Amino acid sequence: MTGPTAPAQQPRTPARTTAPKPSRSPAAATRAARARQPSLAQLRAFAAVAEHLHFREAAAALGMSQPALSGAVAALEETLGVQLLERTTRKVLLSPAGERMAARTRSVLHAVGELMEEAEAAQAPFTGVLRLGVIPTVAPYLLPTVLGLVHRRYPDLDLQVHEEQTASLLEGLGQGRLDLLLCAVPLGAPWVREIPLFDEDFVLVTPDGHPVAGRTDLPRSMLRELDLLLLDEGHCLRDQALDICREAGRTEGASVTTSAAGLSTLVQLVAGGMGVTLLPHTAVRVEAGRNQSLATAHFADPAPARRIALAMREGAAREEEFRAFGDALRAALRSLPVRLALP
């Protein structure tokens, strides 16, 4: 006899596995979050109801229909996921959550109002803050004119002045810390746009009784052997003076004493008989005009000179405003001993 037949094995069904749901991309999550954000219309509707505690009065205050107002508040409740109002047939009350949300809503709407006011002010020229960078060899002599111009013509302009050396000013302009510069040019930066204001001659300041004191036809060649006092490293006026000396044929080894951080100190050193120095013409009256120990000498034409300009970033949003400011400033500088530049 044969034994019982073993039952045939059924093929095993593979276990079902559930594929993980793909996670939403960051962009999709951002869109979803943005879709849940309340609109300004919804916030205004809720603020009006919270103030009046009456739908008809709130709708009239906003100039909208009562159903539209009710729908906006309901949509806000759905967006926030909280009940803001307790509605009855006779009155409307704020829920505990609604009390808190009403205060926050008023703050948000106030901030939006300030944003719109700021945007309107930004569209108006010569309003808001203007951060002006000025080099030290210009600031004491031109700022009275600049400040007077702003006070008279641009009373709504908040002018903030920063006195720094050229390298620091350029860095600040490039980084957005400064809006506009008042300095000697050229700056040699391709991303800078210059608005020329004027050219001014350099004047030689000497001790009283110096052999060249009082001359008006001084040749540049006289600079070859004089004991010249200059500003410290970093001042563009020092570099300009050295360029003038090189053009005059002064040798690199000729004595140049660098011992002053500002023009006032330089002038005092000259008064003490330590040498001579070069001053921009706009600085002579302030720095040397009242000192009986000093004298001046003027160079023969063409005299060595420097150009002063406003400088801004290429593509500056306020370029038109800055150019108009440059035109007004140029006209205000007519009384100074300078030659105004063409716009």
CSV table of C-alpha atoms in Angstrom, one decimal:
chain,number,residue,atom,x,y,z
A,1,MET,CA,0.0,0.0,0.0
A,2,THR,CA,1.1,3.4,-0.6
A,3,GLY,CA,1.0,6.0,2.1
A,4,PRO,CA,-1.3,9.0,2.0
A,5,THR,CA,-0.4,11.7,-0.5
A,6,ALA,CA,1.0,14.9,0.9
A,7,PRO,CA,-1.1,17.9,0.0
A,8,ALA,CA,0.4,20.0,-2.7
A,9,GLN,CA,2.1,23.2,-1.4
A,10,GLN,CA,0.5,26.4,-2.6
A,11,PRO,CA,2.8,29.1,-4.0
A,12,ARG,CA,3.6,31.7,-1.3
A,13,THR,CA,2.1,35.1,-2.0
A,14,PRO,CA,4.8,37.8,-1.5
A,15,ALA,CA,4.0,40.1,1.3
A,16,ARG,CA,2.7,43.4,0.3
A,17,THR,CA,4.8,46.4,1.1
A,18,THR,CA,3.5,49.9,1.2
A,19,ALA,CA,5.7,52.3,-0.7
A,20,PRO,CA,6.6,55.4,1.4
A,21,LYS,CA,4.8,58.5,0.3
A,22,PRO,CA,7.0,60.9,-1.4
A,23,SER,CA,7.8,63.9,0.8
A,24,ARG,CA,6.7,67.3,-0.4
A,25,SER,CA,9.5,69.4,-1.9
A,26,PRO,CA,10.5,72.5,0.0
A,27,ALA,CA,8.9,74.6,-2.8
A,28,ALA,CA,5.6,72.7,-2.4
A,29,ALA,CA,5.7,73.2,1.3
A,30,THR,CA,6.3,76.9,0.9
A,31,ARG,CA,3.4,77.2,-1.5
A,32,ALA,CA,1.2,75.4,0.9
A,33,ALA,CA,2.2,77.6,3.8
A,34,ARG,CA,1.6,80.7,1.6
A,35,ALA,CA,-1.8,79.4,0.7
A,36,ARG,CA,-2.7,79.2,4.4
A,37,GLN,CA,-1.7,82.8,5.1
A,38,PRO,CA,-4.4,85.3,5.8
A,39,SER,CA,-5.0,88.1,3.4
A,40,LEU,CA,-5.0,91.8,4.3
A,41,ALA,CA,-8.7,92.0,3.3
A,42,GLN,CA,-9.5,89.3,5.8
A,43,LEU,CA,-7.4,91.0,8.6
A,44,ARG,CA,-9.2,94.3,7.9
A,45,ALA,CA,-12.6,92.7,8.0
A,46,PHE,CA,-11.8,91.0,11.3
A,47,ALA,CA,-10.4,94.2,12.8
A,48,ALA,CA,-13.5,96.2,11.8
A,49,VAL,CA,-15.8,93.6,13.4
A,50,ALA,CA,-13.6,93.5,16.6
A,51,GLU,CA,-13.9,97.2,16.8
A,52,HIS,CA,-17.6,97.6,16.2
A,53,LEU,CA,-18.8,94.2,17.4
A,54,HIS,CA,-21.5,94.5,14.8
A,55,PHE,CA,-21.4,93.2,11.3
A,56,ARG,CA,-23.6,95.9,9.7
A,57,GLU,CA,-21.6,98.7,11.2
A,58,ALA,CA,-18.3,97.1,10.4
A,59,ALA,CA,-19.3,96.5,6.8
A,60,ALA,CA,-20.4,100.2,6.5
A,61,ALA,CA,-17.1,101.3,7.9
A,62,LEU,CA,-15.2,99.3,5.3
A,63,GLY,CA,-17.6,100.2,2.4
A,64,MET,CA,-18.4,96.5,1.7
A,65,SER,CA,-21.5,94.3,1.9
A,66,GLN,CA,-22.3,92.5,5.0
A,67,PRO,CA,-22.2,89.0,3.4
A,68,ALA,CA,-18.7,89.8,1.9
A,69,LEU,CA,-17.5,90.9,5.4
A,70,SER,CA,-18.9,87.8,7.0
A,71,GLY,CA,-17.3,85.6,4.4
A,72,ALA,CA,-13.9,87.3,4.9
A,73,VAL,CA,-14.0,86.7,8.7
A,74,ALA,CA,-15.1,83.1,8.2
A,75,ALA,CA,-12.3,82.5,5.7
A,76,LEU,CA,-9.8,84.0,8.3
A,77,GLU,CA,-11.1,81.6,11.0
A,78,GLU,CA,-10.6,78.7,8.6
A,79,THR,CA,-7.1,79.9,7.7
A,80,LEU,CA,-6.0,80.3,11.3
A,81,GLY,CA,-7.9,77.2,12.6
A,82,VAL,CA,-9.4,79.1,15.5
A,83,GLN,CA,-12.8,80.6,16.2
A,84,LEU,CA,-12.5,84.3,16.5
A,85,LEU,CA,-16.1,85.4,17.1
A,86,GLU,CA,-19.1,84.1,19.1
A,87,ARG,CA,-22.1,84.9,17.0
A,88,THR,CA,-25.7,85.1,18.3
A,89,THR,CA,-28.8,86.5,16.8
A,90,ARG,CA,-28.5,89.7,18.8
A,91,LYS,CA,-24.8,90.4,19.2
A,92,VAL,CA,-21.2,89.5,18.3
A,93,LEU,CA,-18.6,88.8,20.9
A,94,LEU,CA,-14.9,88.1,20.6
A,95,SER,CA,-13.8,84.6,21.6
A,96,PRO,CA,-10.8,84.3,24.0
A,97,ALA,CA,-8.6,83.6,21.0
A,98,GLY,CA,-10.3,86.4,19.1
A,99,GLU,CA,-9.3,88.9,21.9
A,100,ARG,CA,-5.6,87.9,21.4
A,101,MET,CA,-5.8,87.9,17.6
A,102,ALA,CA,-7.5,91.3,17.5
A,103,ALA,CA,-4.6,93.0,19.2
A,104,ARG,CA,-2.1,91.2,16.9
A,105,THR,CA,-4.2,92.0,13.8
A,106,ARG,CA,-4.2,95.7,14.7
A,107,SER,CA,-0.4,95.6,15.0
A,108,VAL,CA,0.0,93.9,11.6
A,109,LEU,CA,-2.3,96.4,9.9
A,110,HIS,CA,-0.4,99.3,11.5
A,111,ALA,CA,2.9,97.9,10.3
A,112,VAL,CA,1.5,97.6,6.8
A,113,GLY,CA,0.4,101.2,6.9
A,114,GLU,CA,3.9,102.3,7.9
A,115,LEU,CA,5.4,100.2,5.1
A,116,MET,CA,3.1,102.0,2.6
A,117,GLU,CA,4.0,105.4,4.0
A,118,GLU,CA,7.7,104.6,3.8
A,119,ALA,CA,7.3,103.5,0.2
A,120,GLU,CA,5.5,106.7,-0.7
A,121,ALA,CA,8.3,108.7,1.0
A,122,ALA,CA,10.9,106.8,-0.9
A,123,GLN,CA,9.3,107.9,-4.2
A,124,ALA,CA,9.6,111.5,-3.2
A,125,PRO,CA,13.1,113.0,-3.9
A,126,PHE,CA,15.2,114.5,-1.1
A,127,THR,CA,13.4,112.7,1.7
A,128,GLY,CA,14.6,110.1,4.1
A,129,VAL,CA,18.2,109.3,5.0
A,130,LEU,CA,21.2,110.3,2.9
A,131,ARG,CA,24.5,108.9,4.2
A,132,LEU,CA,27.2,111.2,2.8
A,133,GLY,CA,30.9,110.2,3.1
A,134,VAL,CA,33.5,113.1,3.0
A,135,ILE,CA,37.3,113.0,2.9
A,136,PRO,CA,39.0,115.0,5.7
A,137,THR,CA,40.7,117.5,3.4
A,138,VAL,CA,37.2,118.5,2.1
A,139,ALA,CA,34.9,118.2,5.1
A,140,PRO,CA,35.9,121.4,7.1
A,141,TYR,CA,35.8,123.6,4.1
A,142,LEU,CA,32.8,122.5,2.1
A,143,LEU,CA,30.4,121.1,4.8
A,144,PRO,CA,29.2,124.6,5.8
A,145,THR,CA,28.0,125.0,2.2
A,146,VAL,CA,26.6,121.5,2.0
A,147,LEU,CA,24.7,121.8,5.3
A,148,GLY,CA,23.3,125.2,4.5
A,149,LEU,CA,22.1,123.9,1.1
A,150,VAL,CA,20.3,121.0,2.7
A,151,HIS,CA,18.8,123.2,5.4
A,152,ARG,CA,17.4,125.7,2.9
A,153,ARG,CA,16.3,123.5,0.0
A,154,TYR,CA,15.9,120.0,1.4
A,155,PRO,CA,14.4,120.3,4.9
A,156,ASP,CA,12.9,116.7,4.8
A,157,LEU,CA,16.3,115.2,4.0
A,158,ASP,CA,18.0,113.4,6.9
A,159,LEU,CA,21.7,114.1,6.1
A,160,GLN,CA,24.2,111.9,7.9
A,161,VAL,CA,27.9,112.8,7.4
A,162,HIS,CA,30.8,110.4,7.8
A,163,GLU,CA,34.3,111.7,7.6
A,164,GLU,CA,36.8,109.0,6.5
A,165,GLN,CA,39.8,108.5,4.3
A,166,THR,CA,39.2,107.6,0.6
A,167,ALA,CA,39.8,103.8,0.9
A,168,SER,CA,37.3,103.5,3.8
A,169,LEU,CA,34.7,105.6,1.9
A,170,LEU,CA,35.0,103.5,-1.2
A,171,GLU,CA,34.5,100.4,0.9
A,172,GLY,CA,31.5,101.9,2.6
A,173,LEU,CA,30.0,102.9,-0.7
A,174,GLY,CA,30.5,99.4,-2.2
A,175,GLN,CA,29.0,97.7,0.8
A,176,GLY,CA,25.9,100.0,0.9
A,177,ARG,CA,27.0,101.6,4.2
A,178,LEU,CA,27.2,105.0,2.4
A,179,ASP,CA,25.0,106.4,-0.3
A,180,LEU,CA,27.1,109.2,-1.7
A,181,LEU,CA,30.7,110.5,-1.5
A,182,LEU,CA,32.2,113.9,-1.6
A,183,CYS,CA,35.8,113.5,-2.5
A,184,ALA,CA,38.7,114.0,-4.8
A,185,VAL,CA,38.6,112.1,-8.1
A,186,PRO,CA,39.4,110.1,-10.1
A,187,LEU,CA,38.8,107.1,-7.7
A,188,GLY,CA,39.8,104.4,-10.2
A,189,ALA,CA,36.9,102.2,-9.4
A,190,PRO,CA,34.9,101.1,-12.5
A,191,TRP,CA,31.7,100.6,-10.5
A,192,VAL,CA,31.6,104.2,-9.4
A,193,ARG,CA,29.9,107.1,-11.2
A,194,GLU,CA,31.3,110.6,-10.6
A,195,ILE,CA,29.4,113.9,-10.7
A,196,PRO,CA,32.1,116.6,-11.1
A,197,LEU,CA,31.7,119.7,-9.0
A,198,PHE,CA,34.8,121.9,-9.3
A,199,ASP,CA,38.6,122.1,-9.8
A,200,GLU,CA,40.8,123.9,-7.3
A,201,ASP,CA,44.4,125.0,-7.4
A,202,PHE,CA,47.0,124.0,-4.9
A,203,VAL,CA,48.6,126.8,-3.0
A,204,LEU,CA,52.1,126.7,-1.4
A,205,VAL,CA,52.0,127.6,2.3
A,206,THR,CA,55.4,128.9,3.6
A,207,PRO,CA,56.7,130.5,6.8
A,208,ASP,CA,56.5,134.3,6.7
A,209,GLY,CA,59.7,135.7,5.2
A,210,HIS,CA,60.4,132.6,3.1
A,211,PRO,CA,62.2,133.4,-0.2
A,212,VAL,CA,59.1,132.4,-2.3
A,213,ALA,CA,56.4,133.9,0.0
A,214,GLY,CA,54.0,136.1,-1.8
A,215,ARG,CA,54.9,135.0,-5.3
A,216,THR,CA,52.1,134.6,-7.9
A,217,ASP,CA,54.1,133.1,-10.7
A,218,LEU,CA,55.8,130.2,-8.9
A,219,PRO,CA,57.1,127.6,-11.3
A,220,ARG,CA,56.5,123.9,-10.4
A,221,SER,CA,60.2,123.3,-10.6
A,222,MET,CA,60.6,125.1,-7.3
A,223,LEU,CA,59.1,122.0,-5.6
A,224,ARG,CA,62.2,120.0,-6.5
A,225,GLU,CA,64.3,121.1,-3.5
A,226,LEU,CA,61.9,122.5,-0.9
A,227,ASP,CA,61.5,120.8,2.5
A,228,LEU,CA,58.0,119.6,1.9
A,229,LEU,CA,55.6,118.5,4.7
A,230,LEU,CA,52.9,116.1,3.7
A,231,LEU,CA,50.0,114.2,5.3
A,232,ASP,CA,50.3,110.7,6.6
A,233,GLU,CA,49.8,107.6,4.4
A,234,GLY,CA,46.2,107.0,3.4
A,235,HIS,CA,45.2,110.6,2.6
A,236,CYS,CA,44.6,111.1,-1.1
A,237,LEU,CA,46.0,114.6,-0.7
A,238,ARG,CA,49.4,113.2,0.1
A,239,ASP,CA,49.3,111.1,-3.1
A,240,GLN,CA,48.2,114.1,-5.2
A,241,ALA,CA,51.0,116.2,-3.7
A,242,LEU,CA,53.6,113.5,-4.5
A,243,ASP,CA,52.3,113.2,-8.0
A,244,ILE,CA,52.7,117.0,-8.4
A,245,CYS,CA,56.3,116.8,-7.1
A,246,ARG,CA,57.2,114.0,-9.5
A,247,GLU,CA,55.8,115.9,-12.4
A,248,ALA,CA,58.0,118.9,-11.3
A,249,GLY,CA,61.0,116.6,-11.5
A,250,ARG,CA,61.5,116.1,-7.8
A,251,THR,CA,63.6,113.0,-7.2
A,252,GLU,CA,62.4,110.1,-5.1
A,253,GLY,CA,65.2,110.7,-2.6
A,254,ALA,CA,64.4,114.3,-1.9
A,255,SER,CA,63.4,115.1,1.6
A,256,VAL,CA,59.7,114.7,2.4
A,257,THR,CA,58.7,114.9,6.1
A,258,THR,CA,55.5,113.0,6.9
A,259,SER,CA,54.5,114.0,10.4
A,260,ALA,CA,50.8,115.1,10.4
A,261,ALA,CA,47.4,113.5,10.4
A,262,GLY,CA,45.6,116.7,9.4
A,263,LEU,CA,46.0,119.9,7.5
A,264,SER,CA,45.8,122.0,10.7
A,265,THR,CA,48.8,120.3,12.1
A,266,LEU,CA,50.7,120.6,8.9
A,267,VAL,CA,50.1,124.3,8.9
A,268,GLN,CA,51.4,124.7,12.5
A,269,LEU,CA,54.5,122.8,11.5
A,270,VAL,CA,55.0,125.2,8.6
A,271,ALA,CA,54.5,128.2,11.0
A,272,GLY,CA,57.2,126.7,13.2
A,273,GLY,CA,59.7,126.8,10.4
A,274,MET,CA,59.9,123.1,9.7
A,275,GLY,CA,59.2,123.4,6.0
A,276,VAL,CA,56.5,124.2,3.4
A,277,THR,CA,53.3,122.4,2.4
A,278,LEU,CA,50.6,122.3,-0.3
A,279,LEU,CA,47.0,123.2,0.6
A,280,PRO,CA,43.9,123.1,-1.6
A,281,HIS,CA,42.8,126.7,-2.2
A,282,THR,CA,39.5,126.1,-0.3
A,283,ALA,CA,41.5,125.3,2.8
A,284,VAL,CA,43.8,128.3,2.8
A,285,ARG,CA,41.5,130.9,4.5
A,286,VAL,CA,40.5,128.5,7.3
A,287,GLU,CA,44.0,127.0,7.9
A,288,ALA,CA,46.3,129.9,7.2
A,289,GLY,CA,44.3,133.1,6.8
A,290,ARG,CA,44.6,134.3,10.4
A,291,ASN,CA,48.2,133.1,11.2
A,292,GLN,CA,50.7,136.0,10.9
A,293,SER,CA,53.5,133.5,10.9
A,294,LEU,CA,52.4,132.1,7.5
A,295,ALA,CA,52.5,133.3,3.9
A,296,THR,CA,51.3,131.8,0.6
A,297,ALA,CA,52.6,131.5,-2.9
A,298,HIS,CA,50.6,130.8,-6.0
A,299,PHE,CA,51.8,128.8,-9.0
A,300,ALA,CA,52.0,130.0,-12.5
A,301,ASP,CA,49.3,128.8,-14.9
A,302,PRO,CA,48.5,126.0,-15.4
A,303,ALA,CA,48.7,125.6,-11.6
A,304,PRO,CA,48.6,122.1,-10.1
A,305,ALA,CA,45.0,121.3,-9.1
A,306,ARG,CA,42.6,118.6,-7.9
A,307,ARG,CA,39.0,117.8,-8.9
A,308,ILE,CA,36.3,117.4,-6.3
A,309,ALA,CA,33.2,115.4,-7.2
A,310,LEU,CA,30.2,113.5,-5.8
A,311,ALA,CA,30.5,109.7,-6.3
A,312,MET,CA,27.8,107.1,-6.3
A,313,ARG,CA,27.4,103.4,-7.1
A,314,GLU,CA,26.7,102.5,-10.8
A,315,GLY,CA,23.0,101.9,-11.2
A,316,ALA,CA,22.1,103.7,-7.9
A,317,ALA,CA,18.4,103.8,-7.4
A,318,ARG,CA,18.6,107.5,-6.4
A,319,GLU,CA,20.9,108.5,-9.3
A,320,GLU,CA,18.5,111.2,-10.6
A,321,GLU,CA,18.2,112.7,-7.2
A,322,PHE,CA,22.0,112.6,-6.6
A,323,ARG,CA,22.6,114.4,-9.9
A,324,ALA,CA,20.1,117.1,-9.1
A,325,PHE,CA,21.8,117.5,-5.7
A,326,GLY,CA,25.1,117.8,-7.5
A,327,ASP,CA,23.7,120.6,-9.7
A,328,ALA,CA,22.4,122.5,-6.7
A,329,LEU,CA,25.6,122.1,-4.7
A,330,ARG,CA,27.7,123.2,-7.7
A,331,ALA,CA,25.7,126.4,-7.9
A,332,ALA,CA,26.0,126.9,-4.1
A,333,LEU,CA,29.9,126.7,-4.4
A,334,ARG,CA,30.2,129.7,-6.7
A,335,SER,CA,31.6,132.0,-3.9
A,336,LEU,CA,34.6,129.7,-3.2
A,337,PRO,CA,38.0,130.1,-4.9
A,338,VAL,CA,37.3,127.3,-7.4
A,339,ARG,CA,36.5,126.7,-11.1
A,340,LEU,CA,33.1,125.0,-11.4
A,341,ALA,CA,33.1,121.9,-13.6
A,342,LEU,CA,30.6,121.3,-16.3
A,343,PRO,CA,27.8,118.9,-15.3
